[in-house]
Short mmCIF file of C-alpha atoms and ligand atoms in Angstrom, two decimals:
data_model
loop_
_atom_site.label_atom_id
_atom_site.label_comp_id
_atom_site.label_asym_id
_atom_site.label_seq_id
_atom_site.Cartn_x
_atom_site.Cartn_y
_atom_site.Cartn_z
CA MET A 5 80.08 69.21 45.62
CA ALA A 6 77.46 71.04 43.51
CA GLU A 7 75.19 71.56 46.52
CA ALA A 8 78.08 72.58 48.76
CA ILE A 9 79.04 75.32 46.28
CA GLN A 10 75.46 76.55 46.05
CA GLN A 11 75.35 76.68 49.84
CA LEU A 12 78.65 78.59 49.89
CA VAL A 13 77.27 81.18 47.48
CA LEU A 14 74.08 81.62 49.52
CA ASP A 15 75.92 81.86 52.84
CA THR A 16 78.39 84.38 51.46
CA LEU A 17 75.56 86.48 50.07
CA ASP A 18 73.75 86.26 53.39
CA LYS A 19 76.85 87.53 55.17
CA PHE A 20 78.01 90.28 52.76
CA GLY A 21 74.93 91.12 50.68
CA THR A 22 76.77 90.70 47.35
CA ILE A 23 79.72 88.76 45.99
CA HIS A 24 81.64 91.26 43.97
CA ASP A 25 84.08 88.81 42.43
CA THR A 26 83.58 85.06 42.48
CA ARG A 27 87.34 84.59 42.12
CA THR A 28 87.59 85.47 45.82
CA LEU A 29 85.48 82.51 46.92
CA VAL A 30 87.30 79.65 48.55
CA LEU A 31 85.65 76.46 47.39
CA PRO A 32 84.90 73.67 49.89
CA GLY A 33 87.98 71.50 50.36
CA TYR A 34 90.41 74.22 49.13
CA THR A 35 92.58 76.73 50.96
CA ASP A 36 93.21 79.16 48.08
CA PRO A 37 90.59 81.33 46.39
CA ALA A 38 88.96 79.86 43.26
CA ALA A 39 90.92 82.07 40.89
CA ASN A 40 91.43 79.68 37.99
CA HIS A 41 89.28 78.95 35.00
CA ASP A 42 88.07 75.48 36.02
CA SER A 43 86.86 76.71 39.39
CA GLN A 44 84.88 79.50 37.76
CA ILE A 45 83.20 76.97 35.46
CA ILE A 46 82.16 74.95 38.50
CA ILE A 47 80.87 78.11 40.19
CA LEU A 48 78.93 79.04 37.04
CA GLY A 49 77.04 75.73 37.29
CA ALA A 50 75.98 76.58 40.83
CA LEU A 51 75.01 80.13 39.84
CA ASN A 52 72.83 78.92 36.96
CA SER A 53 71.06 76.47 39.17
CA LEU A 54 70.36 79.14 41.82
CA SER A 55 69.32 81.81 39.35
CA SER A 56 66.86 79.46 37.64
CA ARG A 57 65.09 79.46 41.01
CA ASP A 58 65.36 83.26 41.28
CA MET A 59 67.42 82.89 44.44
CA ILE A 60 70.25 84.97 42.99
CA SER A 61 71.12 87.00 39.94
CA TYR A 62 74.58 87.41 38.48
CA THR A 63 76.53 89.33 35.87
CA THR A 64 79.39 87.94 33.86
CA HIS A 65 82.82 89.51 33.35
CA GLU A 66 85.17 88.31 30.66
CA THR A 67 88.86 87.95 31.33
CA VAL A 68 91.81 86.63 29.50
CA SER A 69 93.78 84.22 31.62
CA HIS A 70 96.55 81.76 30.93
CA VAL A 71 96.90 78.02 31.24
CA LEU A 72 99.94 75.76 31.01
CA THR A 73 100.78 73.79 27.91
CA PRO A 74 101.79 70.15 28.47
CA GLU A 75 105.43 71.24 28.41
CA GLY A 76 104.68 74.07 30.84
CA ALA A 77 102.93 71.66 33.16
CA GLN A 78 105.94 69.34 33.11
CA ILE A 79 108.26 72.21 34.02
CA ALA A 80 105.93 73.30 36.82
CA VAL A 81 106.39 69.84 38.35
CA GLN A 82 109.99 68.87 37.45
CA GLY A 83 111.71 72.23 37.02
CA SER A 84 113.01 73.96 33.92
CA HIS A 85 115.41 72.25 31.51
CA GLU A 86 118.24 74.54 32.66
CA ALA A 87 117.53 73.80 36.32
CA ARG A 88 117.51 70.08 35.61
CA VAL A 89 120.87 70.42 33.84
CA TRP A 90 122.34 72.40 36.75
CA GLN A 91 120.97 69.81 39.18
CA ALA A 92 122.64 66.96 37.34
CA LEU A 93 126.15 68.50 37.35
CA PRO A 94 128.80 68.36 40.13
CA HIS A 95 129.89 71.61 41.84
CA LYS A 96 133.07 73.13 40.47
CA GLY A 97 135.99 71.43 42.21
CA ASP A 98 133.74 68.78 43.64
CA GLY A 99 134.47 65.61 41.69
CA ALA A 100 135.06 65.05 37.98
CA PRO A 101 133.31 67.31 35.45
CA MET A 102 130.48 65.55 33.63
CA ALA A 103 130.91 64.60 29.98
CA PRO A 104 128.11 65.97 27.71
CA LYS A 105 127.28 62.40 26.72
CA GLN A 106 126.72 61.39 30.33
CA LEU A 107 124.56 64.49 30.95
CA GLU A 108 122.42 63.49 28.03
CA GLU A 109 121.93 60.06 29.55
CA ARG A 110 120.98 61.57 32.90
CA VAL A 111 118.46 64.22 31.82
CA GLY A 112 117.47 63.13 28.32
CA SER A 113 118.71 64.61 25.07
CA GLU A 114 116.08 67.33 24.77
CA THR A 115 116.55 68.73 28.27
CA ALA A 116 120.34 68.49 27.84
CA LYS A 117 120.18 70.44 24.58
CA ILE A 118 117.75 73.20 25.58
CA GLY A 119 118.91 73.35 29.23
CA GLN A 120 122.63 73.78 28.51
CA GLY A 121 122.09 76.86 26.35
CA ARG A 122 119.99 78.63 28.98
CA ALA A 123 122.15 77.48 31.88
CA PHE A 124 125.26 78.93 30.17
CA LYS A 125 123.40 82.17 29.51
CA ASN A 126 122.35 82.38 33.16
CA LYS A 127 125.96 81.64 34.17
CA TRP A 128 124.71 78.64 36.15
CA ILE A 129 127.16 76.19 34.58
CA ALA A 130 130.62 76.28 33.00
CA LYS A 131 132.90 74.18 30.86
CA GLU A 132 135.84 72.46 32.53
CA GLY A 133 138.12 70.56 30.17
CA ASP A 134 135.86 68.31 28.14
CA GLY A 135 133.16 68.29 30.78
CA LEU A 136 130.62 70.47 32.54
CA VAL A 137 130.34 71.69 36.14
CA ARG A 138 128.04 73.90 38.24
CA LEU A 139 129.18 77.51 38.42
CA ALA A 140 126.46 79.07 40.58
CA PRO A 141 126.44 77.62 44.11
CA SER A 142 122.66 77.84 44.21
CA ILE A 143 119.98 78.83 41.70
CA GLU A 144 116.44 80.07 41.70
CA ASP A 145 114.33 78.35 39.03
CA ASN A 146 112.19 81.34 38.09
CA THR A 147 110.56 79.59 35.20
CA GLN A 148 109.19 76.90 37.48
CA VAL A 149 108.04 79.44 40.07
CA GLU A 150 106.28 81.54 37.46
CA LEU A 151 104.59 78.56 35.84
CA ARG A 152 103.28 77.51 39.22
CA GLU A 153 101.93 81.03 39.67
CA VAL A 154 100.20 80.91 36.29
CA ASP A 155 98.78 77.51 37.12
CA SER A 156 97.12 78.71 40.30
CA THR A 157 96.18 82.30 39.38
CA GLY A 158 95.91 82.26 35.61
CA THR A 159 98.32 85.20 35.36
CA LEU A 160 101.66 86.62 36.58
CA LYS A 161 102.23 89.45 38.97
CA ALA A 162 105.32 90.25 36.93
CA GLY A 163 103.00 91.42 34.21
CA GLU A 164 102.32 91.14 30.50
CA LYS A 165 105.99 91.16 29.39
CA ALA A 166 106.72 88.04 31.41
CA LEU A 167 103.54 86.41 30.16
CA ALA A 168 104.42 87.20 26.57
CA GLU A 169 107.85 85.60 27.05
CA MET A 170 106.21 82.44 28.43
CA ARG A 171 103.80 82.36 25.50
CA LYS A 172 106.71 82.67 23.09
CA ARG A 173 108.38 79.73 24.75
CA LYS A 174 105.09 77.81 24.29
CA LEU A 175 104.87 77.10 27.99
CA ILE A 176 101.53 78.83 28.44
CA VAL A 177 98.57 79.75 26.23
CA GLN A 178 95.87 82.34 26.56
CA ARG A 179 92.42 81.28 27.52
CA LYS A 180 89.29 83.35 27.74
CA GLY A 181 87.90 83.19 31.24
CA GLN A 182 84.93 84.45 33.16
CA TRP A 183 84.19 85.61 36.63
CA PHE A 184 80.95 86.76 38.15
CA THR A 185 79.31 89.32 40.38
CA VAL A 186 76.45 87.84 42.37
CA LYS A 187 73.44 89.51 44.01
CA LYS A 188 70.47 88.21 45.95
CA GLY A 189 67.43 87.33 43.86
CA PRO A 190 63.72 87.81 44.69
CA ALA A 191 63.47 84.28 46.08
CA PHE A 192 66.71 84.50 48.07
CA SER A 193 67.01 82.13 51.00
CA THR A 194 69.92 80.34 52.58
CA SER A 195 68.14 77.04 52.23
CA ILE A 196 68.72 75.17 48.98
CA ALA A 197 65.80 72.81 49.55
CA LYS A 198 64.67 71.50 46.15
CA PRO A 199 61.73 73.50 44.79
CA GLU A 200 58.46 71.66 44.42
CA THR A 201 57.49 70.50 40.95
CA ASP A 202 53.99 69.27 41.79
CA LEU A 203 51.16 70.44 43.97
CA THR A 204 50.18 67.37 45.97
CA ILE A 205 47.09 66.53 48.02
CA ASP A 206 49.39 66.36 51.00
CA MET A 207 50.60 69.92 50.52
CA LEU A 208 47.01 71.16 50.28
CA ALA A 209 45.95 69.22 53.37
CA THR A 210 48.82 70.40 55.56
CA GLY A 211 48.83 73.92 54.16
CA SER A 212 52.52 73.63 53.32
CA TRP A 213 51.76 74.84 49.80
CA LYS A 214 51.65 78.39 51.15
CA THR A 215 55.27 78.44 52.14
CA SER A 216 56.75 76.05 49.58
CA THR A 217 58.90 77.29 46.73
CA TYR A 218 57.95 76.06 43.29
CA LYS A 219 59.95 75.26 40.26
CA LYS A 220 59.08 77.54 37.35
CA TYR A 221 57.53 76.09 34.25
CA ASN A 222 59.97 75.89 31.39
CA PHE A 223 57.85 76.53 28.35
CA GLU A 224 60.86 76.13 26.11
CA ALA A 225 61.53 72.53 27.21
CA GLU A 226 61.31 70.21 24.24
CA GLY A 227 59.48 67.41 25.98
CA LEU A 228 59.82 63.69 25.47
CA VAL A 229 60.06 62.28 21.99
CA THR A 230 56.95 60.26 21.27
CA ASN A 231 57.29 57.04 19.37
CA GLY A 232 54.87 57.49 16.54
CA GLY A 233 54.42 55.23 13.55
CA ALA A 234 56.85 55.50 10.67
CA LEU A 235 56.46 54.88 6.98
CA HIS A 236 58.29 51.91 5.52
CA PRO A 237 61.00 53.03 3.05
CA LEU A 238 58.96 51.70 0.12
CA LEU A 239 56.03 53.82 1.20
CA LYS A 240 58.24 56.87 1.56
CA VAL A 241 59.56 56.45 -1.96
CA ARG A 242 56.02 55.77 -3.19
CA GLU A 243 54.95 59.08 -1.64
CA GLU A 244 57.74 60.85 -3.45
CA PHE A 245 56.75 59.38 -6.82
CA ARG A 246 53.13 60.15 -6.15
CA ASN A 247 53.97 63.79 -5.46
CA ILE A 248 55.95 64.07 -8.67
CA PHE A 249 53.00 62.71 -10.65
CA LEU A 250 50.50 64.96 -8.94
CA GLU A 251 52.78 67.94 -9.47
CA MET A 252 52.82 67.13 -13.19
CA GLY A 253 49.04 67.01 -13.40
CA PHE A 254 48.55 63.24 -13.38
CA ALA A 255 45.52 61.49 -11.90
CA GLU A 256 45.83 58.23 -9.98
CA MET A 257 44.31 55.10 -11.53
CA PRO A 258 42.42 52.60 -9.43
CA THR A 259 44.62 49.52 -9.10
CA SER A 260 42.87 47.41 -6.50
CA SER A 261 42.38 44.44 -8.81
CA PHE A 262 45.36 42.20 -8.06
CA VAL A 263 43.51 39.42 -9.84
CA GLU A 264 42.98 40.02 -13.54
CA SER A 265 42.05 37.95 -16.53
CA GLY A 266 44.45 36.92 -19.27
CA PHE A 267 42.35 39.20 -21.41
CA TRP A 268 43.19 42.45 -19.56
CA CYS A 269 46.71 41.49 -18.53
CA PHE A 270 47.80 40.30 -21.98
CA ASP A 271 45.25 40.10 -24.82
CA ALA A 272 44.09 43.71 -24.57
CA LEU A 273 47.77 44.68 -24.74
CA PHE A 274 48.27 42.66 -27.91
CA VAL A 275 50.55 40.18 -26.12
CA PRO A 276 50.39 37.01 -28.23
CA GLN A 277 48.60 34.16 -26.52
CA GLN A 278 51.69 32.00 -27.01
CA HIS A 279 53.97 34.54 -25.34
CA PRO A 280 56.48 32.94 -22.92
CA ALA A 281 55.54 35.38 -20.12
CA ARG A 282 52.09 33.86 -20.07
CA GLU A 283 53.43 30.42 -19.39
CA VAL A 284 53.14 28.94 -15.96
CA GLN A 285 56.77 29.80 -15.05
CA ASP A 286 56.13 33.52 -15.10
CA THR A 287 52.51 33.98 -14.23
CA PHE A 288 50.62 32.79 -11.17
CA TYR A 289 47.29 31.36 -12.34
CA LEU A 290 44.31 30.95 -10.03
CA SER A 291 42.73 27.55 -9.61
CA ASP A 292 39.59 28.61 -7.75
CA PRO A 293 37.93 30.44 -9.38
CA ALA A 294 39.96 29.74 -12.48
CA GLU A 295 37.89 31.61 -15.04
CA SER A 296 36.95 35.27 -15.35
CA LEU A 297 33.63 36.76 -16.33
CA PRO A 298 33.49 37.59 -20.04
CA PRO A 299 34.90 40.98 -21.04
CA PRO A 300 32.71 43.43 -23.04
CA ALA A 301 31.58 41.43 -26.08
CA ASP A 302 32.27 43.91 -28.91
CA TYR A 303 35.64 44.79 -27.60
CA TYR A 304 36.47 41.11 -27.09
CA GLU A 305 35.53 40.52 -30.71
CA ARG A 306 37.85 43.26 -31.95
CA VAL A 307 40.74 42.12 -29.76
CA SER A 308 40.50 38.47 -30.75
CA LYS A 309 40.25 39.50 -34.38
CA VAL A 310 43.34 41.70 -34.37
CA HIS A 311 45.29 38.84 -32.74
CA GLU A 312 44.11 36.13 -35.08
CA HIS A 313 43.60 37.94 -38.38
CA GLY A 314 45.04 41.43 -37.99
CA GLY A 315 43.44 44.78 -38.80
CA TYR A 316 44.15 48.50 -38.30
CA GLY A 317 47.05 48.09 -40.69
CA SER A 318 48.47 45.03 -38.88
CA THR A 319 48.74 41.44 -40.07
CA GLY A 320 48.06 40.14 -36.55
CA TYR A 321 49.68 36.99 -35.18
CA ARG A 322 47.71 34.64 -37.42
CA ALA A 323 47.68 32.01 -34.72
CA PRO A 324 44.51 30.34 -33.44
CA TRP A 325 42.72 32.37 -30.75
CA SER A 326 41.91 30.65 -27.47
CA ASP A 327 38.98 31.88 -25.44
CA ALA A 328 40.12 29.68 -22.53
CA GLU A 329 43.50 31.42 -22.47
CA SER A 330 41.78 34.79 -22.44
CA ARG A 331 39.48 33.87 -19.55
CA LYS A 332 42.16 32.48 -17.26
CA LEU A 333 42.33 34.29 -13.93
CA LEU A 334 45.80 35.30 -12.77
CA LEU A 335 47.69 37.58 -10.45
CA ARG A 336 48.53 40.60 -12.60
CA THR A 337 52.14 40.54 -13.79
CA HIS A 338 52.21 44.28 -14.45
CA THR A 339 50.08 47.31 -13.66
CA THR A 340 49.78 47.84 -17.41
CA ALA A 341 46.75 45.53 -17.00
CA SER A 342 45.10 48.32 -14.99
CA SER A 343 46.27 50.93 -17.48
CA ALA A 344 44.65 48.94 -20.29
CA SER A 345 41.29 48.76 -18.59
CA MET A 346 41.52 52.45 -17.70
CA LEU A 347 42.36 53.40 -21.29
CA TYR A 348 39.43 51.29 -22.45
CA LYS A 349 37.17 53.31 -20.15
CA LEU A 350 38.73 56.55 -21.32
CA ALA A 351 37.75 55.67 -24.89
CA ALA A 352 34.10 55.03 -23.97
CA LYS A 353 32.82 58.23 -25.54
CA CYS A 354 34.88 57.64 -28.67
CA ARG A 355 33.03 54.32 -29.00
CA GLY A 356 29.77 56.22 -28.85
CA GLU A 357 28.95 54.93 -25.36
CA GLY A 358 28.16 57.11 -22.36
CA GLU A 359 31.18 58.52 -20.60
CA ASP A 360 32.62 56.12 -18.04
CA LYS A 361 32.39 57.72 -14.62
CA SER A 362 35.55 56.27 -13.11
CA ALA A 363 37.62 57.33 -16.11
CA ARG A 364 36.07 60.76 -16.08
CA SER A 365 36.75 61.34 -12.40
CA ALA A 366 40.34 60.19 -12.77
CA ALA A 367 40.86 62.43 -15.77
CA ALA A 368 39.17 65.35 -14.01
CA HIS A 369 41.99 65.45 -11.47
CA GLY A 370 44.58 65.48 -14.16
CA SER A 371 45.18 67.26 -17.40
CA GLY A 372 41.73 66.25 -18.61
CA ALA A 373 40.23 68.98 -16.47
CA GLN A 374 41.69 71.65 -18.72
CA ALA A 375 41.91 69.68 -21.94
CA LYS A 376 39.10 70.10 -24.39
CA GLU A 377 37.04 67.17 -25.57
CA GLY A 378 37.05 66.72 -29.35
CA ASP A 379 34.06 66.03 -31.61
CA ASP A 380 35.06 62.38 -31.56
CA GLY A 381 34.64 62.25 -27.78
CA PHE A 382 38.33 62.03 -26.97
CA LYS A 383 39.77 63.95 -24.04
CA PRO A 384 43.51 63.88 -23.31
CA ALA A 385 44.55 62.22 -20.04
CA LYS A 386 47.61 61.70 -17.87
CA LEU A 387 47.26 58.76 -15.52
CA PHE A 388 49.55 56.98 -13.08
CA SER A 389 49.54 54.10 -10.64
CA ILE A 390 51.89 52.68 -8.05
CA ASP A 391 50.95 49.22 -6.93
CA ARG A 392 51.87 45.61 -6.49
CA VAL A 393 52.45 43.04 -9.21
CA PHE A 394 53.27 39.34 -9.07
CA ARG A 395 55.66 37.15 -11.02
CA ASN A 396 56.52 33.52 -10.55
CA GLU A 397 60.27 34.15 -10.56
CA THR A 398 63.10 32.39 -8.81
CA MET A 399 63.63 34.42 -5.69
CA ASP A 400 67.07 35.77 -4.94
CA ALA A 401 68.72 38.81 -3.39
CA THR A 402 67.10 41.17 -5.88
CA HIS A 403 63.92 39.32 -6.86
CA LEU A 404 60.78 38.47 -4.98
CA ALA A 405 57.57 36.94 -6.32
CA GLU A 406 55.88 40.27 -5.77
CA PHE A 407 57.05 43.83 -6.21
CA HIS A 408 55.72 47.29 -6.96
CA GLN A 409 55.49 49.05 -10.27
CA VAL A 410 55.32 52.77 -10.82
CA GLU A 411 53.48 53.31 -14.07
CA GLY A 412 52.24 56.22 -16.09
CA VAL A 413 50.36 56.71 -19.35
CA VAL A 414 49.78 59.87 -21.34
CA ALA A 415 47.09 59.94 -24.02
CA ASP A 416 46.90 62.83 -26.46
CA ARG A 417 46.59 63.60 -30.14
CA GLY A 418 49.73 63.36 -32.21
CA LEU A 419 52.11 62.35 -29.41
CA THR A 420 55.50 61.23 -30.73
CA LEU A 421 58.53 59.41 -29.43
CA ALA A 422 60.11 62.84 -28.85
CA ASP A 423 57.29 63.62 -26.42
CA LEU A 424 57.98 60.39 -24.56
CA ILE A 425 61.73 61.09 -24.31
CA GLY A 426 61.18 64.73 -23.35
CA PHE A 427 58.66 63.70 -20.76
CA MET A 428 61.05 61.12 -19.27
CA ARG A 429 63.74 63.75 -18.89
CA VAL A 430 61.40 66.01 -16.95
CA PHE A 431 60.04 63.18 -14.84
CA PHE A 432 63.44 61.80 -13.84
CA THR A 433 64.90 65.27 -13.28
CA LYS A 434 62.25 65.72 -10.62
CA MET A 435 63.75 62.69 -8.91
CA GLY A 436 67.23 64.19 -9.15
CA ILE A 437 68.27 62.06 -12.13
CA GLU A 438 69.47 64.15 -15.05
CA ASN A 439 71.75 61.87 -16.95
CA LEU A 440 69.54 59.55 -19.02
CA ARG A 441 70.12 57.19 -21.91
CA PHE A 442 67.54 55.37 -24.00
CA LYS A 443 68.00 51.97 -25.56
CA PRO A 444 65.69 50.38 -28.13
CA ALA A 445 63.83 47.44 -26.59
CA TYR A 446 60.89 45.18 -27.23
CA ASN A 447 57.45 45.02 -25.63
CA PRO A 448 54.58 43.28 -27.43
CA TYR A 449 52.33 46.27 -26.70
CA THR A 450 54.61 49.19 -27.56
CA GLU A 451 56.41 50.22 -30.74
CA PRO A 452 58.90 51.76 -30.51
CA SER A 453 59.93 50.61 -27.04
CA LEU A 454 62.74 52.12 -25.00
CA GLU A 455 64.61 50.99 -21.96
CA ILE A 456 65.67 53.92 -19.81
CA PHE A 457 69.09 53.98 -18.18
CA ALA A 458 70.32 56.51 -15.62
CA PHE A 459 73.86 57.18 -14.57
CA HIS A 460 74.07 56.52 -10.86
CA PRO A 461 76.75 58.78 -9.37
CA GLN A 462 77.25 56.69 -6.22
CA LEU A 463 77.36 53.34 -8.01
CA ARG A 464 79.29 55.01 -10.88
CA LYS A 465 77.48 53.04 -13.52
CA TRP A 466 74.46 53.12 -15.80
CA VAL A 467 71.49 51.37 -14.20
CA GLU A 468 68.23 50.46 -15.88
CA VAL A 469 65.51 52.56 -14.33
CA GLY A 470 62.55 51.95 -16.56
CA ASN A 471 60.84 50.52 -19.59
CA SER A 472 58.65 52.57 -21.87
CA GLY A 473 57.12 52.91 -25.29
CA MET A 474 54.36 54.13 -27.59
CA PHE A 475 51.35 51.84 -27.31
CA ARG A 476 50.62 49.99 -30.55
CA PRO A 477 47.60 50.79 -32.76
CA GLU A 478 46.68 47.07 -32.42
CA MET A 479 46.01 47.85 -28.76
CA LEU A 480 44.52 51.37 -28.98
CA GLU A 481 42.28 51.13 -32.00
CA PRO A 482 40.19 48.15 -30.85
CA MET A 483 39.51 50.20 -27.71
CA GLY A 484 37.97 52.85 -29.94
CA PHE A 485 40.60 55.59 -29.84
CA PRO A 486 40.75 57.75 -32.99
CA LYS A 487 43.80 57.10 -35.14
CA ASP A 488 45.52 60.35 -34.27
CA VAL A 489 45.39 59.63 -30.54
CA HIS A 490 48.70 58.26 -29.40
CA VAL A 491 49.49 56.96 -25.95
CA HIS A 492 52.88 56.63 -24.40
CA GLY A 493 53.55 54.80 -21.20
CA TRP A 494 56.32 53.63 -18.99
CA GLY A 495 56.91 51.50 -15.95
CA ILE A 496 59.61 51.48 -13.33
CA SER A 497 60.15 49.44 -10.22
CA LEU A 498 59.60 50.97 -6.81
CA GLU A 499 61.99 48.60 -5.06
CA ARG A 500 65.02 49.38 -7.17
CA PRO A 501 65.36 53.10 -6.42
CA THR A 502 64.49 52.38 -2.80
CA MET A 503 67.26 49.79 -2.48
CA ILE A 504 69.78 52.09 -4.12
CA ARG A 505 68.69 55.00 -1.96
CA TYR A 506 69.00 53.05 1.29
CA GLY A 507 72.07 51.08 0.28
CA ILE A 508 70.15 47.82 0.63
CA ASN A 509 71.56 44.97 -1.44
CA ASN A 510 69.23 42.19 -0.35
CA ILE A 511 65.58 42.73 -1.07
CA ARG A 512 64.67 40.53 1.89
CA THR A 513 65.85 43.24 4.24
CA LEU A 514 63.43 45.61 2.51
CA VAL A 515 60.37 43.37 2.23
CA GLY A 516 59.26 40.60 4.55
CA HIS A 517 59.90 39.54 8.11
CA LYS A 518 63.58 40.50 8.08
CA VAL A 519 62.83 44.20 7.81
CA SER A 520 64.41 46.05 10.72
CA LEU A 521 61.83 48.22 12.42
CA GLU A 522 64.60 50.43 13.73
CA SER A 523 65.81 51.29 10.26
CA VAL A 524 62.23 51.95 9.19
CA GLU A 525 61.79 54.38 12.06
CA ASN A 526 65.11 56.11 11.59
CA SER A 527 65.32 56.36 7.81
CA PRO A 528 64.80 59.92 6.68
CA ALA A 529 62.56 60.90 3.80
CA VAL A 530 64.23 59.90 0.62
CA ARG A 531 65.49 60.76 -2.83
CA PHE A 532 66.89 58.31 -5.36
N1 LIG B 25 54.64 46.85 -18.39
C1 LIG B 25 56.02 47.18 -18.56
C2 LIG B 25 56.86 46.35 -17.56
O1 LIG B 25 56.31 45.57 -16.84
C3 LIG B 25 56.28 48.64 -18.33
C4 LIG B 25 55.66 49.47 -19.43
C5 LIG B 25 54.48 50.13 -19.20
C6 LIG B 25 56.27 49.59 -20.67
C7 LIG B 25 53.91 50.89 -20.19
C8 LIG B 25 55.72 50.36 -21.65
C9 LIG B 25 54.54 51.02 -21.42
O2 LIG B 25 58.07 46.49 -17.50
#
């Protein structure tokens, strides 16, 4: 059909030079001109195809035409309600008048109701006793005739008044229409042979390239979608956190050491050696190698001393110190192990040692770049990390033996709990979380400690989003930090906001072999 119409357009142009009004075309398979809306839409398709090849050009004219409503269409086929009523009745004097009830059964209650009124008005029918009879010997169903006219021409010769009446009766509605004037284009030809899209060896060899028509390049075409790689949801959320940290002037800590010693994971943080978290249920210990290299001797001395006997204003745990416990190798249970070793490096100058390069370069990216170093060698720092940790937990829908922690520490003189809380508000606001609550908690290495809760508008409840606190002097002072240097830190899980964001309720669909690649590819960038 599409090609036949294109051919019709070309042939007509060939014969008459222009097509002034496409409503005069008689489409293949029809006897009447293509005056109605649908036909013009079909013609438009053919015109677009031809004009894209420069074979024709056309201009558009807007019209307002009319189409039938479902009721109008029914009348066009079956006749008006009044005609159907007249039809159903006997002629006057020709059999018994019809009772209204019977009429209703014959033509349906709606047609009986509407039709009677109009038929009386037209003097088509009359009452006789209790019944109804035909009055006019014959009728002309104008409504039906006019609706048929509208259906095929989109308008009425009778004019706007008649159209308005039909619209009022909700038998027709207006519809914007178009028709077209068509002229020959620069590449006009009566042949609609498909234009070439490629120059082939064959065309060069036979010389047919000289006479061929070519399809124009469409530089606006969008091209095929390429299937590139996609970030896993966890990595997308990690990127978001990372950007927030960088925006706030934090530097990223190196966290490549998944294996740590009991010393860095616990002792340096003033976690008692008898702490339940250190027991085999919670921590994965290595069997080969099972023992770490010794930590820096002086520092080790100070740490073991504060545990066993106290110091820096603390009574310590006063429990026997075990070197074996300290040297055990394990999979780190929190990234605070990395924070501890980073803070230790940061305090190198305060201990009178040379500045540690890795700490300096990390701090140089962050606030440390602007912050001034004091006489005691201390330089403020803001550090963060986002990496994997391991816990020997019973696995269920929300727990795996490994997960990611987002962690930050801020070291500066005279920091207070108010700084920590204020900082948290800014940090979480950047993630779109403004409604925060803080609850006193316990960590062996922070005092005070706060759990952070956020109101989740979708889940309509308070969810725990993080754990935080002011690091204890028992941890900071053995490292060599001056007394007035306070450090606050916090940790949050990466999986939890990701699961909430993506509506995932089983962690196994987020991590592991059950992850759906499709959802990874199609998930948009995220916000908690
Ligand atoms: N290490 C804590 C945890 O695993 C988080 C934390 C980091 C708390 C730093 C306080 C300070 O939950």
